[in-house]
Short mmCIF file of C-alpha atoms and ligand atoms in Angstrom, two decimals:
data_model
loop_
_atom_site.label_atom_id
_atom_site.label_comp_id
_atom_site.label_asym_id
_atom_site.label_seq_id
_atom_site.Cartn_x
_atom_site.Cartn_y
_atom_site.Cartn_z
CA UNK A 1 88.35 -0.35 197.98
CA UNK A 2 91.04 -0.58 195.40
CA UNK A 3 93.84 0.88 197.70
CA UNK A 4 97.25 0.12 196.67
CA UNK A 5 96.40 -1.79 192.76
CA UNK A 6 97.64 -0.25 189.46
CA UNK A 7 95.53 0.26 186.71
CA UNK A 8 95.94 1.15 183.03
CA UNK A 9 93.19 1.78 181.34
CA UNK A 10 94.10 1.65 177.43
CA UNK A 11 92.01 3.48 174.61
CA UNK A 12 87.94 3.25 174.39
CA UNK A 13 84.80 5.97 174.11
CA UNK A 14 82.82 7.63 176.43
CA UNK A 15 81.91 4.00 178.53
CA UNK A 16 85.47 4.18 179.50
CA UNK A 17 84.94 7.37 181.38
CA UNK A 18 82.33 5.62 184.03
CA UNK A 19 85.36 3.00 184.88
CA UNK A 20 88.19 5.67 185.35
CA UNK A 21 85.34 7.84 187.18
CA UNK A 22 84.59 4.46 189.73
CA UNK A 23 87.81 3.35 189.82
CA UNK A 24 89.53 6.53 190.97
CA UNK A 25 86.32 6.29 193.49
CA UNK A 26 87.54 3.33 195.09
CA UNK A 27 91.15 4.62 195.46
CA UNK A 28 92.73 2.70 192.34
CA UNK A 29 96.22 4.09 190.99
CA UNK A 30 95.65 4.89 187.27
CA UNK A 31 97.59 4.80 184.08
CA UNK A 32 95.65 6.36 181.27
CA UNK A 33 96.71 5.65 177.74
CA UNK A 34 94.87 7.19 174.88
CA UNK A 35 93.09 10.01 176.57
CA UNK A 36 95.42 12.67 176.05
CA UNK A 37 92.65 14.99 173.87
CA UNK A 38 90.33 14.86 176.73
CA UNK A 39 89.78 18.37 178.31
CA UNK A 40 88.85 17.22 181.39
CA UNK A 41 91.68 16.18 184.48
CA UNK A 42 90.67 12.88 186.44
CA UNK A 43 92.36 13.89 190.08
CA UNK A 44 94.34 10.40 191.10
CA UNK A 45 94.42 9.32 187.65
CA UNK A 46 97.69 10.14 184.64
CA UNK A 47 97.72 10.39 181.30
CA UNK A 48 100.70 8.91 179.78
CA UNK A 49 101.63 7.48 176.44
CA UNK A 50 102.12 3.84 175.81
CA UNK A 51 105.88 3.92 175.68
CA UNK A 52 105.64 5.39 179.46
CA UNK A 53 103.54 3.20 181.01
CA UNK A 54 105.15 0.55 183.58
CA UNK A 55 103.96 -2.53 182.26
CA UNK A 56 106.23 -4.20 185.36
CA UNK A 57 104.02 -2.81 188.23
CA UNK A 58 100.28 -2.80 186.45
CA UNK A 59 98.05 -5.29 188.45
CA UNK A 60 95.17 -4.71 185.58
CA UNK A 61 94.91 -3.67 181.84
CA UNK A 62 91.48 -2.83 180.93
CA UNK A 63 90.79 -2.83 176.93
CA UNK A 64 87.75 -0.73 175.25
CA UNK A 65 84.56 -2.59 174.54
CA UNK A 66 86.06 -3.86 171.01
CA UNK A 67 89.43 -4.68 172.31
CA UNK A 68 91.70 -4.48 169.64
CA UNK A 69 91.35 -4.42 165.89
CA UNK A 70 92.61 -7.64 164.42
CA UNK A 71 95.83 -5.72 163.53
CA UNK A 72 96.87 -5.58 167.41
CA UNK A 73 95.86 -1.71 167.58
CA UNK A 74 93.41 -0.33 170.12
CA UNK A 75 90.99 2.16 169.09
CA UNK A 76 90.30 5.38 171.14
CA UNK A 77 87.95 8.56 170.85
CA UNK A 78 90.16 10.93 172.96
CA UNK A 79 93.50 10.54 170.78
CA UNK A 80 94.03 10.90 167.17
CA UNK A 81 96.33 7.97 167.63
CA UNK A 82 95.74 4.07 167.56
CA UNK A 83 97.58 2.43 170.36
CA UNK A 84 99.54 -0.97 169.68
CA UNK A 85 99.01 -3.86 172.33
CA UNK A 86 101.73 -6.18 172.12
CA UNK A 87 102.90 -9.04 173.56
CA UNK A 88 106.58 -7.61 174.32
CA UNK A 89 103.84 -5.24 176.40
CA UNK A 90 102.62 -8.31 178.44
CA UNK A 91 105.66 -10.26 178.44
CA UNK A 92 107.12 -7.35 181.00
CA UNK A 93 103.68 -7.41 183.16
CA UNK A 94 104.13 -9.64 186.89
CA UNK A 95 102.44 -13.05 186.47
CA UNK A 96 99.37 -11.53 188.18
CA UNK A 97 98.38 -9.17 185.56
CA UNK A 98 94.73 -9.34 184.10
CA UNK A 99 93.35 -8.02 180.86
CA UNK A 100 90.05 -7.05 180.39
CA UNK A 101 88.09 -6.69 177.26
CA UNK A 102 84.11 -6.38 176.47
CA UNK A 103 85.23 -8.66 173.54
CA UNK A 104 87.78 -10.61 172.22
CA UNK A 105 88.92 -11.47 168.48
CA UNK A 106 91.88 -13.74 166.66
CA UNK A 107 94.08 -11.21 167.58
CA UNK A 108 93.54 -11.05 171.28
CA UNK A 109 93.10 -14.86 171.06
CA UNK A 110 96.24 -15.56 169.72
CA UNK A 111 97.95 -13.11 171.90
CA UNK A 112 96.81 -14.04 175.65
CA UNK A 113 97.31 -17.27 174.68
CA UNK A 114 100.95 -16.74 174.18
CA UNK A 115 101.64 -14.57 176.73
CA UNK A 116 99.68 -16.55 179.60
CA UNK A 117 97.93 -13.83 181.53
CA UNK A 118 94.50 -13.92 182.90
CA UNK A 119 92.03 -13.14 180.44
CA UNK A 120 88.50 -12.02 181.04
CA UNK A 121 85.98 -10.86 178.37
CA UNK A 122 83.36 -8.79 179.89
CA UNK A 123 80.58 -9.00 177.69
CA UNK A 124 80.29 -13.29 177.57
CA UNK A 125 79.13 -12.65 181.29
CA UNK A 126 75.90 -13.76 181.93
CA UNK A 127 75.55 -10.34 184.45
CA UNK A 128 76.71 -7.99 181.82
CA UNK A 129 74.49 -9.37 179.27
CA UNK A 130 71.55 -9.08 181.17
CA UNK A 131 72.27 -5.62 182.74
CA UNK A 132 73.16 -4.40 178.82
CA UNK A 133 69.98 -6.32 177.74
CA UNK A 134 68.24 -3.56 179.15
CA UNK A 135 69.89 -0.32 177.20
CA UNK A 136 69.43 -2.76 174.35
CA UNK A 137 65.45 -2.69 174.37
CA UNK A 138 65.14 0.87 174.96
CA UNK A 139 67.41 1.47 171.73
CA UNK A 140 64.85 -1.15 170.12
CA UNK A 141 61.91 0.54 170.86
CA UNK A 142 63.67 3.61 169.42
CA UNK A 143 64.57 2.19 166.59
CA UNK A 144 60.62 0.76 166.08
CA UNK A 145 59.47 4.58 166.82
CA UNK A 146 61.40 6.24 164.48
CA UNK A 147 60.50 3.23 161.71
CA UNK A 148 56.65 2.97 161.79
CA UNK A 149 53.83 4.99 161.71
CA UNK A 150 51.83 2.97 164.18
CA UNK A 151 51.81 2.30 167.76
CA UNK A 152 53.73 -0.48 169.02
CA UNK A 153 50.46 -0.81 171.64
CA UNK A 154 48.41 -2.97 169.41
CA UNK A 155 50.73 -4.33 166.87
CA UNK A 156 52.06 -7.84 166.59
CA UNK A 157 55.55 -8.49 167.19
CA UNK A 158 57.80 -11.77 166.51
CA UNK A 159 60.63 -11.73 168.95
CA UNK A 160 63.48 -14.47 167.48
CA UNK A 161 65.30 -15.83 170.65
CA UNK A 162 64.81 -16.14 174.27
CA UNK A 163 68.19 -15.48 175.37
CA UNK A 164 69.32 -12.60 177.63
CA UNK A 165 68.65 -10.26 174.93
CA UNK A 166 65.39 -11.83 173.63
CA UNK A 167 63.69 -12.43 176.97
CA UNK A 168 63.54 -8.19 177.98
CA UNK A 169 62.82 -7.33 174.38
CA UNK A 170 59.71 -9.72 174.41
CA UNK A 171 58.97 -8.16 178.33
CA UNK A 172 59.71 -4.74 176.99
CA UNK A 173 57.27 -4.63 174.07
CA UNK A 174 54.73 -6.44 176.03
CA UNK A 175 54.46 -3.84 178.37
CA UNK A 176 53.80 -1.13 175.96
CA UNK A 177 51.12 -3.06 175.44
CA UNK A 178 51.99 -5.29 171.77
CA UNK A 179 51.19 -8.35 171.09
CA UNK A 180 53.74 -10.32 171.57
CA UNK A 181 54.76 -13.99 170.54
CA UNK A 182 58.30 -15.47 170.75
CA UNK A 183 60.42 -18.04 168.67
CA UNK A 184 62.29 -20.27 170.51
CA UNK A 185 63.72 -23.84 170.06
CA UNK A 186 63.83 -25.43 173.27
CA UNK A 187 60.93 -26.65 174.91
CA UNK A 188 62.09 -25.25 178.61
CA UNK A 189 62.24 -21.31 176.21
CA UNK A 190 58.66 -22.39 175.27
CA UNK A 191 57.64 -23.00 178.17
CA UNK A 192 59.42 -19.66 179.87
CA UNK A 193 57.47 -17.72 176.94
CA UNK A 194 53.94 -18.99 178.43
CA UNK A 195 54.59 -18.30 181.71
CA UNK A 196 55.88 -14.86 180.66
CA UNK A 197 52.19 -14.59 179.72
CA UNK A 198 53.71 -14.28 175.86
CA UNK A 199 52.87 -16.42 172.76
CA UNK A 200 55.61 -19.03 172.34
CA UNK A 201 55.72 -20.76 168.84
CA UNK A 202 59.03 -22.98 167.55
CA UNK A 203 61.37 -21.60 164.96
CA UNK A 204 60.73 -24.46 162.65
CA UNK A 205 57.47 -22.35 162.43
CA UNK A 206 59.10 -19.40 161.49
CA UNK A 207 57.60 -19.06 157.75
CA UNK A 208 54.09 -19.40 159.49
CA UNK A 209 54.31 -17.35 162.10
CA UNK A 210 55.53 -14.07 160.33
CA UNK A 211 52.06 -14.07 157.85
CA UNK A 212 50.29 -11.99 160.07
CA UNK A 213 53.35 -9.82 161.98
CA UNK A 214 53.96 -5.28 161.99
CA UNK A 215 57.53 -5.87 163.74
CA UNK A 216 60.53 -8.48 163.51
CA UNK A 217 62.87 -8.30 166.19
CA UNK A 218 65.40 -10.95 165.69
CA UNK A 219 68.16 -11.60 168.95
CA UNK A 220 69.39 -14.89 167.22
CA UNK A 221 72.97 -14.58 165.89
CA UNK A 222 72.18 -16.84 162.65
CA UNK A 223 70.95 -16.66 159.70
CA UNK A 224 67.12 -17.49 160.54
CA UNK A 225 65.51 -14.46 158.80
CA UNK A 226 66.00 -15.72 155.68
CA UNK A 227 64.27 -14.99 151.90
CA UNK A 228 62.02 -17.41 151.96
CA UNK A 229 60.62 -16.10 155.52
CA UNK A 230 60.52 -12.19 154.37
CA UNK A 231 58.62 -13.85 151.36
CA UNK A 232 55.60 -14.43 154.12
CA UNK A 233 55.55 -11.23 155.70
CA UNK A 234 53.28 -8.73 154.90
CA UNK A 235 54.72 -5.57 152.95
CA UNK A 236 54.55 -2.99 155.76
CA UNK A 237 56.29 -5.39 158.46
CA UNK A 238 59.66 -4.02 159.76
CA UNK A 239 62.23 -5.70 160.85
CA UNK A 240 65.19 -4.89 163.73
CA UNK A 241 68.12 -7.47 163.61
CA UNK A 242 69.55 -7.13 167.00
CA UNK A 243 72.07 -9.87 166.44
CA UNK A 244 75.74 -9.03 166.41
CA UNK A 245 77.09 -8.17 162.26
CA UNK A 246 76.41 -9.25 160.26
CA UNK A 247 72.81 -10.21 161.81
CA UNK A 248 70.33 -12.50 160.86
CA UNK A 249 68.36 -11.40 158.17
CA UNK A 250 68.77 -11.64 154.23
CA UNK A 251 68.97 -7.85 153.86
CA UNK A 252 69.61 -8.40 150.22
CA UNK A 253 66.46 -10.14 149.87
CA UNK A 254 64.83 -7.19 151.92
CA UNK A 255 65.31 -4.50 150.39
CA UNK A 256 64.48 -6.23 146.85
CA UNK A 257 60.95 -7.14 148.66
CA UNK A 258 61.13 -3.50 149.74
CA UNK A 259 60.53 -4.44 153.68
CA UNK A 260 62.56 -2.66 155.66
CA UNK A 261 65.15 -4.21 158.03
CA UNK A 262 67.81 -2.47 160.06
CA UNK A 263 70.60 -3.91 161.61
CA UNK A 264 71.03 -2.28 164.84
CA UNK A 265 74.22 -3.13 166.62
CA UNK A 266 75.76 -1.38 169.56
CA UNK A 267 73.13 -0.04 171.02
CA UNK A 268 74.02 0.31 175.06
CA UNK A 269 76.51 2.55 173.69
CA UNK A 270 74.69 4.64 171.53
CA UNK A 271 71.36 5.19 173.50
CA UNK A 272 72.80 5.34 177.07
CA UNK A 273 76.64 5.27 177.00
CA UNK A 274 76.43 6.64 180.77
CA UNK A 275 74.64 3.78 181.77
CA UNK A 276 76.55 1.00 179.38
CA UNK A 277 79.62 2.72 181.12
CA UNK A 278 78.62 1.98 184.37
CA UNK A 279 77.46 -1.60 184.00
CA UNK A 280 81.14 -1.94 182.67
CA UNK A 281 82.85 0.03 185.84
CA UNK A 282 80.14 -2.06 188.22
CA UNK A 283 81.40 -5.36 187.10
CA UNK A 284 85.03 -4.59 186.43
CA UNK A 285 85.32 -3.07 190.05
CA UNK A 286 83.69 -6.25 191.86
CA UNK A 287 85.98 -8.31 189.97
CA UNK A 288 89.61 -6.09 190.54
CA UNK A 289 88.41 -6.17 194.00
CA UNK A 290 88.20 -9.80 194.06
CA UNK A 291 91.41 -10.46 192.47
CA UNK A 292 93.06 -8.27 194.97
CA UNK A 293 91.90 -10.33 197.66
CA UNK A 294 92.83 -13.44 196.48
CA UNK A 295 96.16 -12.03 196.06
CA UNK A 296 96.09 -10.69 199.44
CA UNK A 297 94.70 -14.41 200.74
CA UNK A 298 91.56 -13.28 201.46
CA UNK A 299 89.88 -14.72 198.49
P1 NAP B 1 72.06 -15.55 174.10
O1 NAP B 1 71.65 -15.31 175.51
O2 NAP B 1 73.09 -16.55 173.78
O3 NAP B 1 70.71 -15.87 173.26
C1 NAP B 1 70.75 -16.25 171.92
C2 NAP B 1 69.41 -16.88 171.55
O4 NAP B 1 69.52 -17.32 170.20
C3 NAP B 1 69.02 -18.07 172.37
O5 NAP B 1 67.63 -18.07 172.55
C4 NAP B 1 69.47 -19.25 171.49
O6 NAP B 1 68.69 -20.41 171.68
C5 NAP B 1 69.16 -18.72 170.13
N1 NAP B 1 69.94 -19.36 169.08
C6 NAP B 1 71.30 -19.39 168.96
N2 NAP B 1 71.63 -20.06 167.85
C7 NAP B 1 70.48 -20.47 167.27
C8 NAP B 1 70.17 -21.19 166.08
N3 NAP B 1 71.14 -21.65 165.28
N4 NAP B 1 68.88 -21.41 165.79
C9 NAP B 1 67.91 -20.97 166.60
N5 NAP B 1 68.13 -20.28 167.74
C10 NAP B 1 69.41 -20.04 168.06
O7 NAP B 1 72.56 -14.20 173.44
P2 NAP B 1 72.10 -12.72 173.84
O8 NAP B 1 72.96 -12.21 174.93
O9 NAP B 1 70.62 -12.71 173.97
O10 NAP B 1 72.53 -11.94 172.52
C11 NAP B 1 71.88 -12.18 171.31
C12 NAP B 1 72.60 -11.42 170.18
O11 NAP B 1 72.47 -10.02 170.41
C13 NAP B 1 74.10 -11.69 170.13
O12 NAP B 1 74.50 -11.72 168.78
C14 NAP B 1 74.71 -10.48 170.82
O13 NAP B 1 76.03 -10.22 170.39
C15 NAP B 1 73.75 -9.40 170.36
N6 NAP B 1 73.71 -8.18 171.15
C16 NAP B 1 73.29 -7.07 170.48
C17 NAP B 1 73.17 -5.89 171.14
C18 NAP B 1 72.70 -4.69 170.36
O14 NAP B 1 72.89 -3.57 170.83
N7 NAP B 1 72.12 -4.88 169.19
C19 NAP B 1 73.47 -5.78 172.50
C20 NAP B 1 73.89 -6.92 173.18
C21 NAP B 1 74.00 -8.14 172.48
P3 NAP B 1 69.34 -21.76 172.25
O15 NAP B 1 69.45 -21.53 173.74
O16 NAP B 1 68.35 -22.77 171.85
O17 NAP B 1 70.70 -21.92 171.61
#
């Protein structure tokens, strides 16, 4: 249980509702900022503005997904208004006070860094990567639905990456029954592929291994997919660029070839926002709870 910390949660999209949901759950007092066009009335929870929150007595500040934009503002769905984050904000919070963010950028950076508060960004976790990995695949396979006019059972797909991402994309289209080979640099990621049962080939094969592909799926955040590699495929190949903007594919390149490549960011969020939420609210709550008992000397 929560008993007895204070919360704010600050700005966000429908994710954010799982947290306030668990958190008033396990007895957690709660400041909401940027929710004040919701309809609906979370019992144990308020709904202030940011000029009425007690920065003084919060234990936890929990940021949307994005954080902030790098102008310091945080973005929410239930307000018309963006809500400024600012260090005179922090500078009032006890010396305990964490902030939480699914990412970070310059302006977060810079900021926790000058203010000197515990800083934890949700989504570099190993846990949250894998348990989003999974929301991630299903909005692939989606995404390779709505794009061909084939069966992914049967066709051969080029995975890019074995990381958290790349490893259930390859197990996900492999058991719907494609044909699946990987690209991977290091020889342990090789080796994983083969005992996955998949095809594992080295990305300094790349150009090679695309002659004879239906589907890209690229999970490496560089620029791998380049011209000279669309060059190989055939015509009819699509590709999905998982990889966080801007990708990793020469899109320019792409659409001159006329293959067609989508970058597909975000998806957690957009295919299961219930379940993204909760993977957020899971992990957030087992780590409040933890910092409460180390405060308490438990820990
Ligand atoms: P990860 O676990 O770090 O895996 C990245 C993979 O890319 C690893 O196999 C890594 O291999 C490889 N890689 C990195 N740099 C490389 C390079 N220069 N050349 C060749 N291979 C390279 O990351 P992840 O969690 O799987 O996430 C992958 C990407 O997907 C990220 O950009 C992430 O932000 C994004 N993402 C997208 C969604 C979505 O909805 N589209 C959802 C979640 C995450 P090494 O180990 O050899 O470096």
């Amino acid at each position: 249980m929560l008993t007895g910390m204070h919360v704010a949660i600050i700005g966000g999209d429908a994710r954010q509702l799982e947290v306030i949901r668990k958190l008033i759950e396990l007895d957690a007092k709660l400041s909401l900022v940027g929710f004040d066009q919701l309809a609906h009335q979370f019992m144990g929870a308020t709904k202030l503005r940011i000029d009425e929150v007690d920065f003084a007595d919060l234990d936890a500040i929990i940021l949307p997904v994005h954080g902030t934009t790098l102008e310091g503002k945080v973005n929410t769905v239930f307000s018309h208004e963006q809500i400024p984050f600012t260090e005179e904000m922090l500078l009032k919070t006890a010396k305990h006070c964490t902030v939480y963010t699914g990412i970070s950028n310059r302006y977060l950076d810079d900021l926790m860094k000058a203010v000197g508060r515990k800083y934890v960004q949700l989504f570099e976790r190993d846990d949250v990567a894998i348990y989003n990995s999974i929301p991630t695949a299903e909005g692939a396979v989606m995404i390779v639905i709505q794009h061909t006019d084939f069966t992914i059972h049967g066709s051969r797909v080029a995975v890019l990456g074995l990381g958290r991402i790349g490893m259930t994309v390859a197990r996900t289209f492999a058991a719907l029954g494609a044909k699946v080979k990987v690209g991977a640099r290091r020889s342990e990621h090789l080796a994983r592929i083969t005992e996955m049962g998949l095809v594992p080939f080295h990305l300094n094969d790349l150009e090679k291994e695309v002659q004879d592909i239906d589907i890209c799926i690229n999970t490496v955040p560089h620029f791998i997919v380049t011209a000279s590699v669309i060059a190989k495929m055939p015509a009819h190949t699509l590709i999905v660029d998982l990889a966080s903007k801007p990708g990793g594919t020469d899109f320019r390149y792409a659409e001159k070839r006329g293959v067609k490549a989508i970058l597909a960011p975000g998806l957690p969020g957009v295919v299961a926002p219930k379940t993204a939420g909760q993977i957020i609210a899971n992990v957030l709550s087992q780590l409040l709870y933890a910092d409460l008992q180390k405060r308490k000397g438990n820990g």
